[in-house]
Amino acid sequence: GAVVSQHPSRVICKSGTSVKIECRSLDFQATTMFWYRQFPKQSLMLMATSNEGSKATYEQGVEKDKFLINHASLTLSTLTVTSAHPEDSSFYICSATGRSEKLFFGSGTQLSVL
Amino acid sequence: AQSVAQPEDQVNVAEGNPLTVKCTYSVSGNPYLFWYVQYPNRGLQFLLKYITGDNLVKGSYGFEAEFNKSQTSFHLKKPSALVSDSALYFCAVKEAAGNKLTFGGGTRVLVKP
């Protein structure tokens, strides 16, 4: 089946630094990719939707300048958390969809900002 | 706006007993409904989906779900739960015409030996 690779799986960084998370579709062309954030004991929150070659669409309340999303190719989307702060610590998950209705998820990235 | 409700934060069940995880939804138009499972320290895994056709959908790991249009529900079921089914389960919905997937709050399932 289709696979979405997300890395790193875990990252610890200092406050004020930027962190990049990659999401790759390994065996299909991902026309649309989604980025979610999950707080402990809470549901997934959609942060943004990105279509290949165009700007991402951010959900209300998500800072565009803080969470930079790039979807430059049909197999790669990146989420960069700029100037990370402890409140950005969370579990981030990407997902991708192509021609089928199925949505494939990455394994997630646990971000801890000290 | 579309929404999903999972009324139970946690479901406890003894191994071998039937398992049910409840989900109700609200969406304009025809719904596409999904169930996902999240094991500790791992990403989401797809279990099953309803797009059209038979209201009873069978998925991975022996799970099934029944689409009930009149009750706007899509409850997840398994006839005989295993300890390894202990995980966090998410119900999700999207409009047939759209891409945006809305998740429920999740239900933690604990299967005791």
PDB file of C-alpha atoms in Angstrom:
ATOM      1  CA  GLY A   1       0.000   0.000   0.000  1.00  0.00           C
ATOM      2  CA  ALA A   2       0.912   3.622  -0.273  1.00  0.00           C
ATOM      3  CA  VAL A   3       3.437   4.909   2.219  1.00  0.00           C
ATOM      4  CA  VAL A   4       4.034   8.342   3.611  1.00  0.00           C
ATOM      5  CA  SER A   5       7.375   8.899   5.249  1.00  0.00           C
ATOM      6  CA  GLN A   6       7.707  11.623   7.846  1.00  0.00           C
ATOM      7  CA  HIS A   7      10.883  12.611   9.591  1.00  0.00           C
ATOM      8  CA  PRO A   8      12.316  13.253  11.979  1.00  0.00           C
ATOM      9  CA  SER A   9      10.206  11.163  14.303  1.00  0.00           C
ATOM     10  CA  ARG A  10      11.432  13.081  17.292  1.00  0.00           C
ATOM     11  CA  VAL A  11      13.230  16.391  17.630  1.00  0.00           C
ATOM     12  CA  ILE A  12      14.349  18.418  20.596  1.00  0.00           C
ATOM     13  CA  CYS A  13      15.392  21.998  20.014  1.00  0.00           C
ATOM     14  CA  LYS A  14      16.174  25.153  21.888  1.00  0.00           C
ATOM     15  CA  SER A  15      13.711  27.989  22.101  1.00  0.00           C
ATOM     16  CA  GLY A  16      14.167  30.442  19.252  1.00  0.00           C
ATOM     17  CA  THR A  17      15.490  27.966  16.727  1.00  0.00           C
ATOM     18  CA  SER A  18      13.664  26.692  13.636  1.00  0.00           C
ATOM     19  CA  VAL A  19      12.756  23.114  12.947  1.00  0.00           C
ATOM     20  CA  LYS A  20      11.904  21.542   9.601  1.00  0.00           C
ATOM     21  CA  ILE A  21       9.710  18.461   9.305  1.00  0.00           C
ATOM     22  CA  GLU A  22       9.548  16.554   6.039  1.00  0.00           C
ATOM     23  CA  CYS A  23       6.693  14.532   4.654  1.00  0.00           C
ATOM     24  CA  ARG A  24       7.241  12.372   1.586  1.00  0.00           C
ATOM     25  CA  SER A  25       4.910  10.184  -0.398  1.00  0.00           C
ATOM     26  CA  LEU A  26       7.016   7.208  -1.410  1.00  0.00           C
ATOM     27  CA  ASP A  27       5.011   5.479  -4.089  1.00  0.00           C
ATOM     28  CA  PHE A  28       2.324   7.855  -5.246  1.00  0.00           C
ATOM     29  CA  GLN A  29       1.920  11.443  -6.312  1.00  0.00           C
ATOM     30  CA  ALA A  30       0.473  13.455  -3.485  1.00  0.00           C
ATOM     31  CA  THR A  31      -1.547  16.227  -5.013  1.00  0.00           C
ATOM     32  CA  THR A  32      -2.676  17.386  -1.593  1.00  0.00           C
ATOM     33  CA  MET A  33      -0.946  17.204   1.738  1.00  0.00           C
ATOM     34  CA  PHE A  34      -2.290  18.075   5.150  1.00  0.00           C
ATOM     35  CA  TRP A  35      -0.544  19.022   8.341  1.00  0.00           C
ATOM     36  CA  TYR A  36      -2.082  18.284  11.712  1.00  0.00           C
ATOM     37  CA  ARG A  37      -1.133  19.029  15.251  1.00  0.00           C
ATOM     38  CA  GLN A  38      -2.082  16.902  18.201  1.00  0.00           C
ATOM     39  CA  PHE A  39      -1.956  18.087  21.766  1.00  0.00           C
ATOM     40  CA  PRO A  40      -1.735  15.515  24.557  1.00  0.00           C
ATOM     41  CA  LYS A  41      -5.049  13.779  25.154  1.00  0.00           C
ATOM     42  CA  GLN A  42      -6.666  15.842  22.443  1.00  0.00           C
ATOM     43  CA  SER A  43      -7.749  15.304  18.894  1.00  0.00           C
ATOM     44  CA  LEU A  44      -5.947  16.125  15.732  1.00  0.00           C
ATOM     45  CA  MET A  45      -6.224  19.715  14.657  1.00  0.00           C
ATOM     46  CA  LEU A  46      -5.866  20.515  10.990  1.00  0.00           C
ATOM     47  CA  MET A  47      -3.298  23.252  10.585  1.00  0.00           C
ATOM     48  CA  ALA A  48      -3.115  23.686   6.839  1.00  0.00           C
ATOM     49  CA  THR A  49      -3.787  22.140   3.473  1.00  0.00           C
ATOM     50  CA  SER A  50      -1.196  22.336   0.751  1.00  0.00           C
ATOM     51  CA  ASN A  51      -1.590  21.622  -2.922  1.00  0.00           C
ATOM     52  CA  GLU A  52       1.476  21.010  -5.033  1.00  0.00           C
ATOM     53  CA  GLY A  53       2.803  24.173  -6.567  1.00  0.00           C
ATOM     54  CA  SER A  54       0.529  26.576  -4.732  1.00  0.00           C
ATOM     55  CA  LYS A  55       0.434  28.349  -1.417  1.00  0.00           C
ATOM     56  CA  ALA A  56      -0.899  26.479   1.574  1.00  0.00           C
ATOM     57  CA  THR A  57      -4.332  27.222   2.959  1.00  0.00           C
ATOM     58  CA  TYR A  58      -4.157  27.751   6.692  1.00  0.00           C
ATOM     59  CA  GLU A  59      -6.903  27.083   9.180  1.00  0.00           C
ATOM     60  CA  GLN A  60      -8.182  29.907  11.305  1.00  0.00           C
ATOM     61  CA  GLY A  61      -5.912  30.667  14.206  1.00  0.00           C
ATOM     62  CA  VAL A  62      -2.793  29.093  12.673  1.00  0.00           C
ATOM     63  CA  GLU A  63       0.035  31.574  12.168  1.00  0.00           C
ATOM     64  CA  LYS A  64       1.288  31.460   8.603  1.00  0.00           C
ATOM     65  CA  ASP A  65       4.590  33.106   9.410  1.00  0.00           C
ATOM     66  CA  LYS A  66       5.281  30.704  12.223  1.00  0.00           C
ATOM     67  CA  PHE A  67       4.354  27.476  10.495  1.00  0.00           C
ATOM     68  CA  LEU A  68       5.820  27.669   7.013  1.00  0.00           C
ATOM     69  CA  ILE A  69       4.584  25.024   4.628  1.00  0.00           C
ATOM     70  CA  ASN A  70       6.159  24.249   1.302  1.00  0.00           C
ATOM     71  CA  HIS A  71       4.810  21.721  -1.188  1.00  0.00           C
ATOM     72  CA  ALA A  72       7.272  22.104  -4.021  1.00  0.00           C
ATOM     73  CA  SER A  73       6.820  18.697  -5.595  1.00  0.00           C
ATOM     74  CA  LEU A  74       4.257  15.936  -5.851  1.00  0.00           C
ATOM     75  CA  THR A  75       6.164  13.848  -3.346  1.00  0.00           C
ATOM     76  CA  LEU A  76       7.408  16.283  -0.747  1.00  0.00           C
ATOM     77  CA  SER A  77       5.911  18.762   1.669  1.00  0.00           C
ATOM     78  CA  THR A  78       7.760  20.448   4.504  1.00  0.00           C
ATOM     79  CA  LEU A  79       6.583  22.159   7.651  1.00  0.00           C
ATOM     80  CA  THR A  80       9.016  24.587   9.248  1.00  0.00           C
ATOM     81  CA  VAL A  81       8.320  25.777  12.757  1.00  0.00           C
ATOM     82  CA  THR A  82      10.105  29.109  12.917  1.00  0.00           C
ATOM     83  CA  SER A  83      11.459  30.578  16.133  1.00  0.00           C
ATOM     84  CA  ALA A  84      10.046  27.691  18.113  1.00  0.00           C
ATOM     85  CA  HIS A  85       8.833  28.226  21.655  1.00  0.00           C
ATOM     86  CA  PRO A  86       7.888  25.718  24.349  1.00  0.00           C
ATOM     87  CA  GLU A  87       4.186  26.160  23.556  1.00  0.00           C
ATOM     88  CA  ASP A  88       4.924  24.803  20.067  1.00  0.00           C
ATOM     89  CA  SER A  89       5.842  21.470  21.607  1.00  0.00           C
ATOM     90  CA  SER A  90       3.414  18.989  20.181  1.00  0.00           C
ATOM     91  CA  PHE A  91       2.960  15.967  17.959  1.00  0.00           C
ATOM     92  CA  TYR A  92       2.796  16.939  14.301  1.00  0.00           C
ATOM     93  CA  ILE A  93       1.387  14.575  11.677  1.00  0.00           C
ATOM     94  CA  CYS A  94       1.246  14.928   7.931  1.00  0.00           C
ATOM     95  CA  SER A  95      -1.056  13.144   5.563  1.00  0.00           C
ATOM     96  CA  ALA A  96      -1.255  12.922   1.822  1.00  0.00           C
ATOM     97  CA  THR A  97      -3.798  12.059  -0.791  1.00  0.00           C
ATOM     98  CA  GLY A  98      -3.520  11.488  -4.487  1.00  0.00           C
ATOM     99  CA  ARG A  99      -6.008  10.277  -7.024  1.00  0.00           C
ATOM    100  CA  SER A 100      -7.730   7.862  -4.686  1.00  0.00           C
ATOM    101  CA  GLU A 101      -9.972   8.876  -1.817  1.00  0.00           C
ATOM    102  CA  LYS A 102      -7.634   7.372   0.717  1.00  0.00           C
ATOM    103  CA  LEU A 103      -5.628   9.490   3.026  1.00  0.00           C
ATOM    104  CA  PHE A 104      -2.236   8.195   4.066  1.00  0.00           C
ATOM    105  CA  PHE A 105      -0.579   9.418   7.224  1.00  0.00           C
ATOM    106  CA  GLY A 106       3.004   9.860   8.211  1.00  0.00           C
ATOM    107  CA  SER A 107       4.209   8.408  11.493  1.00  0.00           C
ATOM    108  CA  GLY A 108       4.327  11.794  13.162  1.00  0.00           C
ATOM    109  CA  THR A 109       6.983  14.025  14.676  1.00  0.00           C
ATOM    110  CA  GLN A 110       7.219  14.706  18.382  1.00  0.00           C
ATOM    111  CA  LEU A 111       8.598  18.211  18.800  1.00  0.00           C
ATOM    112  CA  SER A 112       9.932  19.268  22.169  1.00  0.00           C
ATOM    113  CA  VAL A 113      11.088  22.863  22.549  1.00  0.00           C
ATOM    114  CA  LEU A 114      13.222  23.549  25.599  1.00  0.00           C
TER     115      LEU A 114
ATOM    116  CA  ALA B   1     -19.511  23.329   8.731  1.00  0.00           C
ATOM    117  CA  GLN B   2     -18.753  19.693   9.262  1.00  0.00           C
ATOM    118  CA  SER B   3     -18.199  18.173  12.664  1.00  0.00           C
ATOM    119  CA  VAL B   4     -17.656  14.851  14.364  1.00  0.00           C
ATOM    120  CA  ALA B   5     -18.510  13.819  17.901  1.00  0.00           C
ATOM    121  CA  GLN B   6     -17.093  10.885  19.805  1.00  0.00           C
ATOM    122  CA  PRO B   7     -19.033  11.017  23.068  1.00  0.00           C
ATOM    123  CA  GLU B   8     -16.798   8.643  25.028  1.00  0.00           C
ATOM    124  CA  ASP B   9     -13.301   9.664  26.061  1.00  0.00           C
ATOM    125  CA  GLN B  10     -12.504   6.089  27.041  1.00  0.00           C
ATOM    126  CA  VAL B  11     -14.002   2.677  26.564  1.00  0.00           C
ATOM    127  CA  ASN B  12     -12.999  -0.221  28.771  1.00  0.00           C
ATOM    128  CA  VAL B  13     -13.740  -3.751  27.689  1.00  0.00           C
ATOM    129  CA  ALA B  14     -12.623  -7.217  28.710  1.00  0.00           C
ATOM    130  CA  GLU B  15     -10.726  -9.282  26.173  1.00  0.00           C
ATOM    131  CA  GLY B  16     -13.080 -11.427  24.135  1.00  0.00           C
ATOM    132  CA  ASN B  17     -16.041  -9.135  24.655  1.00  0.00           C
ATOM    133  CA  PRO B  18     -17.622  -7.027  21.929  1.00  0.00           C
ATOM    134  CA  LEU B  19     -16.190  -3.560  21.416  1.00  0.00           C
ATOM    135  CA  THR B  20     -18.130  -0.524  20.231  1.00  0.00           C
ATOM    136  CA  VAL B  21     -16.764   2.979  19.729  1.00  0.00           C
ATOM    137  CA  LYS B  22     -19.398   5.596  19.013  1.00  0.00           C
ATOM    138  CA  CYS B  23     -19.271   8.340  16.410  1.00  0.00           C
ATOM    139  CA  THR B  24     -21.834  10.823  15.145  1.00  0.00           C
ATOM    140  CA  TYR B  25     -21.267  13.390  12.458  1.00  0.00           C
ATOM    141  CA  SER B  26     -22.682  16.487  10.838  1.00  0.00           C
ATOM    142  CA  VAL B  27     -21.976  17.431   7.243  1.00  0.00           C
ATOM    143  CA  SER B  28     -23.819  19.065   4.413  1.00  0.00           C
ATOM    144  CA  GLY B  29     -24.223  16.785   1.481  1.00  0.00           C
ATOM    145  CA  ASN B  30     -23.076  13.201   1.296  1.00  0.00           C
ATOM    146  CA  PRO B  31     -20.521  12.154   3.893  1.00  0.00           C
ATOM    147  CA  TYR B  32     -17.367  10.178   3.488  1.00  0.00           C
ATOM    148  CA  LEU B  33     -16.645   8.554   6.831  1.00  0.00           C
ATOM    149  CA  PHE B  34     -13.433   7.076   8.158  1.00  0.00           C
ATOM    150  CA  TRP B  35     -12.014   5.345  11.171  1.00  0.00           C
ATOM    151  CA  TYR B  36      -8.353   5.575  12.110  1.00  0.00           C
ATOM    152  CA  VAL B  37      -6.372   4.009  14.929  1.00  0.00           C
ATOM    153  CA  GLN B  38      -3.325   5.454  16.647  1.00  0.00           C
ATOM    154  CA  TYR B  39      -1.038   3.191  18.609  1.00  0.00           C
ATOM    155  CA  PRO B  40       1.307   4.722  21.190  1.00  0.00           C
ATOM    156  CA  ASN B  41       4.133   6.757  19.660  1.00  0.00           C
ATOM    157  CA  ARG B  42       2.960   6.045  16.152  1.00  0.00           C
ATOM    158  CA  GLY B  43       1.034   7.791  13.428  1.00  0.00           C
ATOM    159  CA  LEU B  44      -2.501   7.135  12.395  1.00  0.00           C
ATOM    160  CA  GLN B  45      -3.453   3.987  10.589  1.00  0.00           C
ATOM    161  CA  PHE B  46      -6.451   3.647   8.349  1.00  0.00           C
ATOM    162  CA  LEU B  47      -9.037   1.111   9.489  1.00  0.00           C
ATOM    163  CA  LEU B  48     -11.991   1.511   7.177  1.00  0.00           C
ATOM    164  CA  LYS B  49     -14.121   3.957   5.259  1.00  0.00           C
ATOM    165  CA  TYR B  50     -17.660   4.449   4.031  1.00  0.00           C
ATOM    166  CA  ILE B  51     -18.098   6.140   0.677  1.00  0.00           C
ATOM    167  CA  THR B  52     -21.231   4.606  -0.746  1.00  0.00           C
ATOM    168  CA  GLY B  53     -22.966   1.279  -1.028  1.00  0.00           C
ATOM    169  CA  ASP B  54     -23.493  -1.239   1.753  1.00  0.00           C
ATOM    170  CA  ASN B  55     -24.036   0.434   5.118  1.00  0.00           C
ATOM    171  CA  LEU B  56     -21.932  -2.192   6.880  1.00  0.00           C
ATOM    172  CA  VAL B  57     -18.275  -1.666   6.128  1.00  0.00           C
ATOM    173  CA  LYS B  58     -15.596  -4.199   6.996  1.00  0.00           C
ATOM    174  CA  GLY B  59     -12.050  -3.063   7.616  1.00  0.00           C
ATOM    175  CA  SER B  60      -8.669  -4.067   8.937  1.00  0.00           C
ATOM    176  CA  TYR B  61      -7.977  -6.171  12.040  1.00  0.00           C
ATOM    177  CA  GLY B  62     -11.550  -7.505  12.218  1.00  0.00           C
ATOM    178  CA  PHE B  63     -13.173  -4.113  12.693  1.00  0.00           C
ATOM    179  CA  GLU B  64     -16.399  -3.058  11.055  1.00  0.00           C
ATOM    180  CA  ALA B  65     -18.595   0.016  11.133  1.00  0.00           C
ATOM    181  CA  GLU B  66     -22.208   0.677  10.304  1.00  0.00           C
ATOM    182  CA  PHE B  67     -23.329   3.807   8.525  1.00  0.00           C
ATOM    183  CA  ASN B  68     -26.718   4.984   9.790  1.00  0.00           C
ATOM    184  CA  LYS B  69     -27.931   7.955   7.812  1.00  0.00           C
ATOM    185  CA  SER B  70     -31.034   8.647   9.894  1.00  0.00           C
ATOM    186  CA  GLN B  71     -29.017   8.750  13.109  1.00  0.00           C
ATOM    187  CA  THR B  72     -25.980  10.339  11.422  1.00  0.00           C
ATOM    188  CA  SER B  73     -23.806   7.749  13.111  1.00  0.00           C
ATOM    189  CA  PHE B  74     -20.863   5.593  12.118  1.00  0.00           C
ATOM    190  CA  HIS B  75     -20.068   3.413  15.127  1.00  0.00           C
ATOM    191  CA  LEU B  76     -17.003   1.211  15.059  1.00  0.00           C
ATOM    192  CA  LYS B  77     -17.411  -2.376  16.212  1.00  0.00           C
ATOM    193  CA  LYS B  78     -15.425  -5.506  16.795  1.00  0.00           C
ATOM    194  CA  PRO B  79     -17.130  -8.740  17.895  1.00  0.00           C
ATOM    195  CA  SER B  80     -14.282  -9.947  20.101  1.00  0.00           C
ATOM    196  CA  ALA B  81     -11.714  -7.454  21.378  1.00  0.00           C
ATOM    197  CA  LEU B  82      -8.023  -8.235  21.837  1.00  0.00           C
ATOM    198  CA  VAL B  83      -5.597  -6.679  24.294  1.00  0.00           C
ATOM    199  CA  SER B  84      -3.643  -5.471  21.266  1.00  0.00           C
ATOM    200  CA  ASP B  85      -6.656  -3.395  20.206  1.00  0.00           C
ATOM    201  CA  SER B  86      -5.890  -0.989  23.046  1.00  0.00           C
ATOM    202  CA  ALA B  87      -5.226   2.308  21.282  1.00  0.00           C
ATOM    203  CA  LEU B  88      -6.699   5.693  20.417  1.00  0.00           C
ATOM    204  CA  TYR B  89      -9.436   5.619  17.813  1.00  0.00           C
ATOM    205  CA  PHE B  90     -10.477   8.554  15.660  1.00  0.00           C
ATOM    206  CA  CYS B  91     -13.591   8.960  13.584  1.00  0.00           C
ATOM    207  CA  ALA B  92     -13.396  11.424  10.698  1.00  0.00           C
ATOM    208  CA  VAL B  93     -15.719  12.891   8.100  1.00  0.00           C
ATOM    209  CA  LYS B  94     -15.385  14.858   4.929  1.00  0.00           C
ATOM    210  CA  GLU B  95     -17.848  16.135   2.421  1.00  0.00           C
ATOM    211  CA  ALA B  96     -17.946  14.142  -0.773  1.00  0.00           C
ATOM    212  CA  ALA B  97     -16.981  17.203  -2.776  1.00  0.00           C
ATOM    213  CA  GLY B  98     -14.190  18.429  -0.530  1.00  0.00           C
ATOM    214  CA  ASN B  99     -10.784  17.440   0.765  1.00  0.00           C
ATOM    215  CA  LYS B 100     -10.950  18.731   4.303  1.00  0.00           C
ATOM    216  CA  LEU B 101     -11.058  15.947   6.849  1.00  0.00           C
ATOM    217  CA  THR B 102     -12.527  16.704  10.253  1.00  0.00           C
ATOM    218  CA  PHE B 103     -11.646  14.450  13.161  1.00  0.00           C
ATOM    219  CA  GLY B 104     -13.550  13.586  16.287  1.00  0.00           C
ATOM    220  CA  GLY B 105     -11.914  14.015  19.656  1.00  0.00           C
ATOM    221  CA  GLY B 106     -10.755  10.435  19.807  1.00  0.00           C
ATOM    222  CA  THR B 107     -11.718   7.561  22.074  1.00  0.00           C
ATOM    223  CA  ARG B 108      -9.180   5.652  24.062  1.00  0.00           C
ATOM    224  CA  VAL B 109      -9.890   1.936  24.085  1.00  0.00           C
ATOM    225  CA  LEU B 110      -8.493  -0.177  26.869  1.00  0.00           C
ATOM    226  CA  VAL B 111      -8.887  -3.918  26.529  1.00  0.00           C
ATOM    227  CA  LYS B 112      -8.116  -5.775  29.726  1.00  0.00           C
ATOM    228  CA  PRO B 113      -6.969  -9.384  29.766  1.00  0.00           C
TER     229      PRO B 113
END
